[in-house]
Short mmCIF file of C-alpha atoms and ligand atoms in Angstrom, two decimals:
data_model
loop_
_atom_site.label_atom_id
_atom_site.label_comp_id
_atom_site.label_asym_id
_atom_site.label_seq_id
_atom_site.Cartn_x
_atom_site.Cartn_y
_atom_site.Cartn_z
CA MET A 1 -48.67 41.16 35.89
CA THR A 2 -47.48 44.46 36.58
CA ASP A 3 -43.84 45.51 36.14
CA ALA A 4 -43.80 49.44 36.63
CA THR A 5 -45.21 52.07 38.80
CA PRO A 6 -47.83 54.12 36.96
CA ARG A 7 -45.19 57.05 36.45
CA GLN A 8 -42.55 54.59 35.27
CA ARG A 9 -45.28 52.87 32.56
CA TRP A 10 -45.66 56.52 31.33
CA LEU A 11 -41.94 57.22 30.87
CA LEU A 12 -41.03 53.82 29.83
CA GLY A 13 -43.58 53.63 26.87
CA PRO A 14 -45.31 50.46 25.41
CA GLY A 15 -44.43 47.11 26.66
CA HIS A 16 -44.74 47.81 30.54
CA ASP A 17 -47.92 47.28 32.55
CA CYS A 18 -48.70 48.88 35.86
CA GLU A 19 -51.44 48.82 38.55
CA PRO A 20 -53.21 52.36 38.87
CA ARG A 21 -53.30 53.85 42.28
CA THR A 22 -56.41 54.34 44.02
CA THR A 23 -57.50 57.05 46.54
CA GLY A 24 -61.23 56.40 46.92
CA THR A 25 -61.85 59.56 44.95
CA ARG A 26 -63.62 59.69 41.44
CA PRO A 27 -60.72 59.67 38.56
CA TYR A 28 -59.73 63.05 37.38
CA ARG A 29 -58.76 63.67 33.81
CA LEU A 30 -56.71 67.03 33.92
CA ILE A 31 -54.68 69.37 31.64
CA LEU A 32 -52.23 71.45 33.65
CA LEU A 33 -51.27 74.65 31.68
CA GLY A 34 -49.02 77.53 32.29
CA ALA A 35 -45.67 79.16 31.62
CA PRO A 36 -42.53 77.23 31.81
CA GLY A 37 -41.34 77.21 35.53
CA VAL A 38 -45.00 78.15 36.80
CA GLY A 39 -45.03 75.14 39.01
CA LYS A 40 -47.06 72.83 36.91
CA GLY A 41 -44.59 69.79 37.53
CA THR A 42 -44.45 70.36 41.46
CA GLN A 43 -48.53 70.45 41.43
CA ALA A 44 -48.80 67.61 39.41
CA ALA A 45 -46.93 65.57 41.89
CA LEU A 46 -48.80 66.94 44.77
CA LEU A 47 -51.98 66.47 43.05
CA SER A 48 -51.06 62.89 41.84
CA ALA A 49 -50.54 61.99 45.64
CA ARG A 50 -53.87 63.32 46.47
CA LEU A 51 -56.11 62.35 43.50
CA GLY A 52 -54.36 59.06 42.64
CA ALA A 53 -54.17 60.27 38.86
CA CYS A 54 -50.94 59.74 37.12
CA GLN A 55 -48.65 62.83 36.24
CA LEU A 56 -48.12 62.46 32.38
CA SER A 57 -45.16 64.96 31.37
CA THR A 58 -44.03 64.82 27.71
CA GLY A 59 -40.88 66.77 28.92
CA ASP A 60 -40.14 64.03 31.20
CA VAL A 61 -40.23 61.60 28.24
CA LEU A 62 -38.16 63.56 26.01
CA ARG A 63 -35.65 64.16 28.76
CA GLY A 64 -35.49 60.37 29.43
CA ALA A 65 -34.32 60.02 25.55
CA ARG A 66 -31.23 61.79 26.84
CA THR A 67 -29.88 58.70 28.65
CA LEU A 68 -29.91 56.95 25.34
CA ASP A 69 -26.24 56.23 23.49
CA ALA A 70 -25.99 58.92 20.76
CA CYS A 71 -25.83 55.98 18.22
CA ASP A 72 -29.40 54.85 19.67
CA ARG A 73 -31.15 58.12 19.13
CA SER A 74 -33.37 58.31 15.83
CA PRO A 75 -32.73 61.58 13.78
CA ALA A 76 -36.08 62.81 15.06
CA ILE A 77 -35.15 62.28 18.56
CA ALA A 78 -31.73 63.93 18.17
CA ALA A 79 -33.22 66.87 16.66
CA ALA A 80 -36.00 66.84 19.23
CA LEU A 81 -33.30 66.90 21.81
CA ASP A 82 -31.27 69.82 20.20
CA ALA A 83 -34.55 71.98 20.00
CA MET A 84 -35.13 71.35 23.81
CA SER A 85 -31.91 72.55 24.64
CA ARG A 86 -32.27 75.79 22.69
CA GLY A 87 -35.69 76.13 24.63
CA GLU A 88 -37.59 75.63 21.50
CA LEU A 89 -40.53 73.36 21.14
CA VAL A 90 -40.30 69.75 19.90
CA PRO A 91 -41.93 69.37 16.58
CA ASP A 92 -45.72 68.21 16.90
CA ASP A 93 -45.22 64.95 15.26
CA VAL A 94 -42.48 63.76 17.45
CA VAL A 95 -44.67 64.83 20.73
CA LEU A 96 -47.88 63.36 18.93
CA GLN A 97 -45.94 59.84 18.26
CA ILE A 98 -44.95 60.01 22.11
CA VAL A 99 -48.49 60.34 23.23
CA ARG A 100 -50.06 57.91 20.96
CA GLU A 101 -47.40 55.28 21.87
CA ARG A 102 -48.78 55.96 25.58
CA VAL A 103 -52.52 56.13 24.79
CA ASP A 104 -53.27 53.41 27.60
CA CYS A 105 -52.33 56.05 30.10
CA LEU A 106 -55.33 58.13 28.86
CA ARG A 107 -57.73 55.46 29.03
CA CYS A 108 -56.44 54.63 32.80
CA GLY A 109 -59.49 54.10 35.23
CA GLY A 110 -57.20 55.92 37.71
CA GLY A 111 -57.29 59.39 35.51
CA PHE A 112 -54.66 61.41 34.38
CA LEU A 113 -52.76 64.92 34.71
CA LEU A 114 -51.26 65.72 31.59
CA ASP A 115 -48.31 68.14 32.37
CA GLY A 116 -46.76 70.12 29.38
CA PHE A 117 -49.13 68.53 26.86
CA PRO A 118 -50.81 69.86 24.68
CA ARG A 119 -48.65 72.98 23.94
CA THR A 120 -49.95 74.08 20.45
CA LEU A 121 -53.18 74.31 18.62
CA ALA A 122 -52.25 71.23 16.57
CA GLN A 123 -51.55 69.26 19.70
CA ALA A 124 -54.86 70.24 21.31
CA ASP A 125 -56.68 69.21 18.20
CA ALA A 126 -55.24 65.90 18.02
CA LEU A 127 -55.74 65.24 21.76
CA ASP A 128 -59.31 66.05 21.34
CA ALA A 129 -59.52 63.47 18.50
CA LEU A 130 -57.63 60.74 20.57
CA LEU A 131 -59.82 61.40 23.55
CA ALA A 132 -62.86 61.22 21.36
CA HIS A 133 -61.78 57.86 19.86
CA GLU A 134 -61.29 56.79 23.50
CA ARG A 135 -64.51 57.88 24.76
CA VAL A 136 -62.73 59.75 27.49
CA GLU A 137 -63.74 63.19 28.62
CA LEU A 138 -61.51 65.95 30.15
CA ASP A 139 -62.66 67.11 33.33
CA ALA A 140 -60.84 70.48 33.37
CA VAL A 141 -57.91 72.41 32.30
CA VAL A 142 -55.90 74.10 35.10
CA SER A 143 -54.18 77.35 34.12
CA TYR A 144 -51.65 78.53 36.52
CA GLU A 145 -50.84 82.19 36.40
CA LEU A 146 -47.68 84.13 37.91
CA PRO A 147 -45.88 87.21 36.86
CA ILE A 148 -42.60 86.63 34.84
CA PRO A 149 -40.40 88.03 37.13
CA ALA A 150 -41.62 85.33 39.78
CA ILE A 151 -41.18 82.50 37.39
CA VAL A 152 -37.82 83.05 36.22
CA ALA A 153 -36.74 83.24 40.05
CA ARG A 154 -38.25 79.70 40.32
CA LEU A 155 -36.44 78.52 37.23
CA SER A 156 -33.05 79.86 38.38
CA GLY A 157 -33.03 77.92 41.50
CA ARG A 158 -34.48 74.63 40.01
CA ARG A 159 -32.56 71.41 40.87
CA VAL A 160 -33.99 68.12 39.47
CA CYS A 161 -33.25 64.50 40.25
CA PRO A 162 -32.41 62.72 36.87
CA ALA A 163 -33.49 59.41 38.30
CA CYS A 164 -36.83 59.79 39.86
CA LYS A 165 -37.72 63.22 38.51
CA ALA A 166 -38.46 64.70 41.82
CA VAL A 167 -38.14 68.53 41.53
CA PHE A 168 -36.28 70.81 44.09
CA HIS A 169 -35.52 74.70 44.63
CA LEU A 170 -32.33 75.93 46.26
CA GLU A 171 -34.50 78.54 48.41
CA THR A 172 -37.96 77.51 48.47
CA GLN A 173 -37.99 73.56 48.24
CA PRO A 174 -34.31 72.67 49.36
CA PRO A 175 -33.41 68.79 49.52
CA ARG A 176 -32.56 67.77 52.98
CA VAL A 177 -28.99 66.94 52.11
CA ALA A 178 -27.53 69.49 49.88
CA GLY A 179 -27.36 68.36 46.33
CA ARG A 180 -28.78 64.74 46.79
CA CYS A 181 -32.45 63.79 46.05
CA ASP A 182 -34.52 63.30 49.14
CA HIS A 183 -36.23 60.19 47.67
CA CYS A 184 -33.44 58.19 45.92
CA GLY A 185 -30.33 59.99 46.98
CA THR A 186 -28.99 60.76 43.25
CA ALA A 187 -26.98 63.97 42.75
CA LEU A 188 -29.24 66.42 41.59
CA VAL A 189 -28.77 68.75 38.30
CA GLN A 190 -29.73 71.94 36.89
CA ARG A 191 -31.65 71.40 33.68
CA ASP A 192 -29.79 72.64 30.51
CA ASP A 193 -32.77 74.74 29.50
CA ASP A 194 -32.83 76.46 32.53
CA ARG A 195 -29.99 78.62 31.34
CA PRO A 196 -30.99 82.24 30.88
CA GLU A 197 -30.69 82.35 27.17
CA ALA A 198 -32.93 78.91 26.71
CA VAL A 199 -35.39 80.51 29.31
CA ARG A 200 -35.71 83.63 27.29
CA VAL A 201 -36.87 81.47 24.24
CA ARG A 202 -39.16 79.20 26.01
CA MET A 203 -41.08 82.16 27.49
CA GLU A 204 -41.35 83.65 23.95
CA THR A 205 -42.46 80.12 22.68
CA TYR A 206 -45.06 79.78 25.41
CA ALA A 207 -46.70 83.29 24.50
CA GLU A 208 -46.72 82.60 21.15
CA ALA A 209 -47.57 78.99 20.64
CA THR A 210 -49.13 77.84 24.04
CA ALA A 211 -50.93 80.64 25.49
CA PRO A 212 -53.59 80.63 22.93
CA LEU A 213 -54.97 77.43 24.34
CA ILE A 214 -56.22 79.50 27.38
CA ASP A 215 -58.77 80.90 24.94
CA TYR A 216 -59.15 77.40 23.24
CA TYR A 217 -60.09 75.71 26.13
CA GLY A 218 -62.09 78.79 27.58
CA SER A 219 -64.25 79.10 24.85
CA ARG A 220 -65.32 75.37 25.70
CA GLY A 221 -66.07 76.18 29.16
CA LEU A 222 -63.18 73.97 30.67
CA LEU A 223 -60.80 76.45 32.02
CA VAL A 224 -60.05 76.77 35.66
CA ARG A 225 -57.83 79.92 36.33
CA VAL A 226 -55.52 79.40 39.51
CA PRO A 227 -53.08 81.85 40.87
CA ALA A 228 -49.85 80.23 41.15
CA HIS A 229 -48.32 82.50 44.21
CA GLY A 230 -47.20 81.33 47.42
CA ALA A 231 -45.79 78.20 48.70
CA PRO A 232 -46.99 74.61 46.77
CA ASP A 233 -49.35 73.55 49.51
CA ASP A 234 -51.09 77.07 49.19
CA VAL A 235 -51.35 76.56 45.20
CA LEU A 236 -52.62 72.99 46.01
CA ARG A 237 -55.40 73.98 48.11
CA ARG A 238 -56.33 76.72 45.59
CA THR A 239 -56.18 73.93 42.93
CA LEU A 240 -58.38 71.45 44.84
CA GLY A 241 -60.87 74.21 45.67
CA ALA A 242 -61.30 75.52 42.37
CA LEU A 243 -61.78 71.87 41.21
CA ASP A 244 -64.36 71.17 43.98
CA ALA A 245 -66.29 73.83 42.67
CA ARG A 246 -66.22 72.62 38.98
CA VAL A 247 -66.14 68.87 39.62
CA PRO A 248 -67.64 68.28 43.05
CA ALA A 249 -65.95 65.31 44.82
CA PRO A 250 -67.79 64.65 48.17
CA SER A 251 -65.64 61.42 48.91
CA ARG A 252 -62.15 63.40 48.76
CA ALA A 253 -60.71 64.38 52.35
P1 AP5 B 1 -41.64 70.62 30.10
O1 AP5 B 1 -40.71 69.61 30.87
O2 AP5 B 1 -42.88 70.53 30.20
O3 AP5 B 1 -40.96 72.05 30.90
P2 AP5 B 1 -42.02 73.40 31.05
O4 AP5 B 1 -43.30 73.39 30.49
O5 AP5 B 1 -40.98 74.26 30.45
O6 AP5 B 1 -42.12 73.34 32.56
P3 AP5 B 1 -41.09 73.35 33.48
O7 AP5 B 1 -41.01 71.82 33.75
O8 AP5 B 1 -39.88 74.00 33.41
O9 AP5 B 1 -41.75 73.98 34.90
P4 AP5 B 1 -42.91 73.75 35.94
O10 AP5 B 1 -44.24 74.43 35.32
O11 AP5 B 1 -43.41 72.06 35.56
O12 AP5 B 1 -42.35 74.20 37.12
P5 AP5 B 1 -41.74 73.27 38.17
O13 AP5 B 1 -42.94 72.55 39.06
O14 AP5 B 1 -40.51 72.53 37.87
O15 AP5 B 1 -40.64 70.82 28.75
C1 AP5 B 1 -39.26 71.00 28.65
C2 AP5 B 1 -39.09 71.29 27.19
O16 AP5 B 1 -39.56 69.73 26.42
C3 AP5 B 1 -39.82 72.14 26.13
O17 AP5 B 1 -39.19 73.34 26.31
C4 AP5 B 1 -40.11 71.53 24.89
O18 AP5 B 1 -38.75 71.74 24.19
C5 AP5 B 1 -40.08 70.10 25.09
N1 AP5 B 1 -41.57 69.63 25.10
C6 AP5 B 1 -42.08 69.24 26.34
N2 AP5 B 1 -43.42 69.05 25.94
C7 AP5 B 1 -43.65 69.50 24.82
C8 AP5 B 1 -44.70 69.71 23.88
N3 AP5 B 1 -46.00 68.96 24.27
N4 AP5 B 1 -44.73 70.01 22.73
C9 AP5 B 1 -43.35 70.34 22.21
N5 AP5 B 1 -42.31 70.30 22.72
C10 AP5 B 1 -42.32 69.80 24.33
O19 AP5 B 1 -40.99 74.39 39.12
C11 AP5 B 1 -40.21 75.40 38.88
C12 AP5 B 1 -39.49 75.60 40.01
O20 AP5 B 1 -40.19 76.36 40.96
C13 AP5 B 1 -38.87 74.31 40.87
O21 AP5 B 1 -37.53 74.41 41.18
C14 AP5 B 1 -39.86 74.17 41.91
O22 AP5 B 1 -39.49 73.69 43.24
C15 AP5 B 1 -40.33 75.78 42.39
N6 AP5 B 1 -41.62 75.93 42.62
C16 AP5 B 1 -42.49 75.39 42.18
N7 AP5 B 1 -43.83 75.66 42.82
C17 AP5 B 1 -43.55 76.62 43.65
C18 AP5 B 1 -44.20 77.49 44.74
N8 AP5 B 1 -45.50 77.55 44.68
N9 AP5 B 1 -43.39 78.51 45.49
C19 AP5 B 1 -41.98 78.25 45.43
N10 AP5 B 1 -41.07 77.46 44.52
C20 AP5 B 1 -41.86 76.92 43.61
#
């Protein structure tokens, strides 16, 4: 019996079933890497629609915890939310607990698109162990690349839907009705970690803690570098082309 969509299954955690989406292509199991704001979430949504694999964002799960009453938040989650709003990483043990609770999504026959995880070498090692235990292999790690000023412009214009998590941009992807989500009509908001001081911390943290993953996956032959300039559909085409070269999928349209 299914009671959630694949995306909700990831967001809500244990205790919910879902029906994997099928698109007629092989299941893809990918990690999307890249600096905050480079467009990983936007590409994850487009790739998910195209490949059927579910978008698994640790940031979305953590932001979901904000909707809990303050007294229902564990001390670890309260500390994690404070770290997020400052632009810092959430401790590895909190993130790994979130992922382990959702390990069914890594076993899913429809594949997955990990968006924002792993973000440290310790998380990458833990993911390796988890996937080995589940006998699941990664197909590729897509690294999106864009100069910092272009990334900052993407972050400053971003608006998000707190209900369905859709992402917009005031200039490049404006909603049809100003300030309202195209999909569910909810009022759009600006993320509190898109404030300039938090963006600065996020960029520094990325360079220090996450960028080393490029070499980590490069040395294992899994890295696919994709320039992230241009419109979202251009980046999608580039990503699919790069994936085809690495993981041929003759049945994909
Ligand atoms: P998370 O939610 O993962 O955020 P992030 O990695 O900082 O990435 P963003 O969501 O900011 O950007 P994005 O690359 O997805 O870009 P988007 O598609 O939205 O993490 C948030 C926080 O949670 C972290 O700072 C940390 O505290 C914590 N956290 C999460 N995971 C963690 C982990 N594993 N370990 C520890 N802590 C963790 O695009 C940005 C904007 O640009 C949008 O407005 C979009 O419309 C626009 N845009 C996108 N593509 C294009 C394009 N091609 N052309 C023009 N505009 C575009």
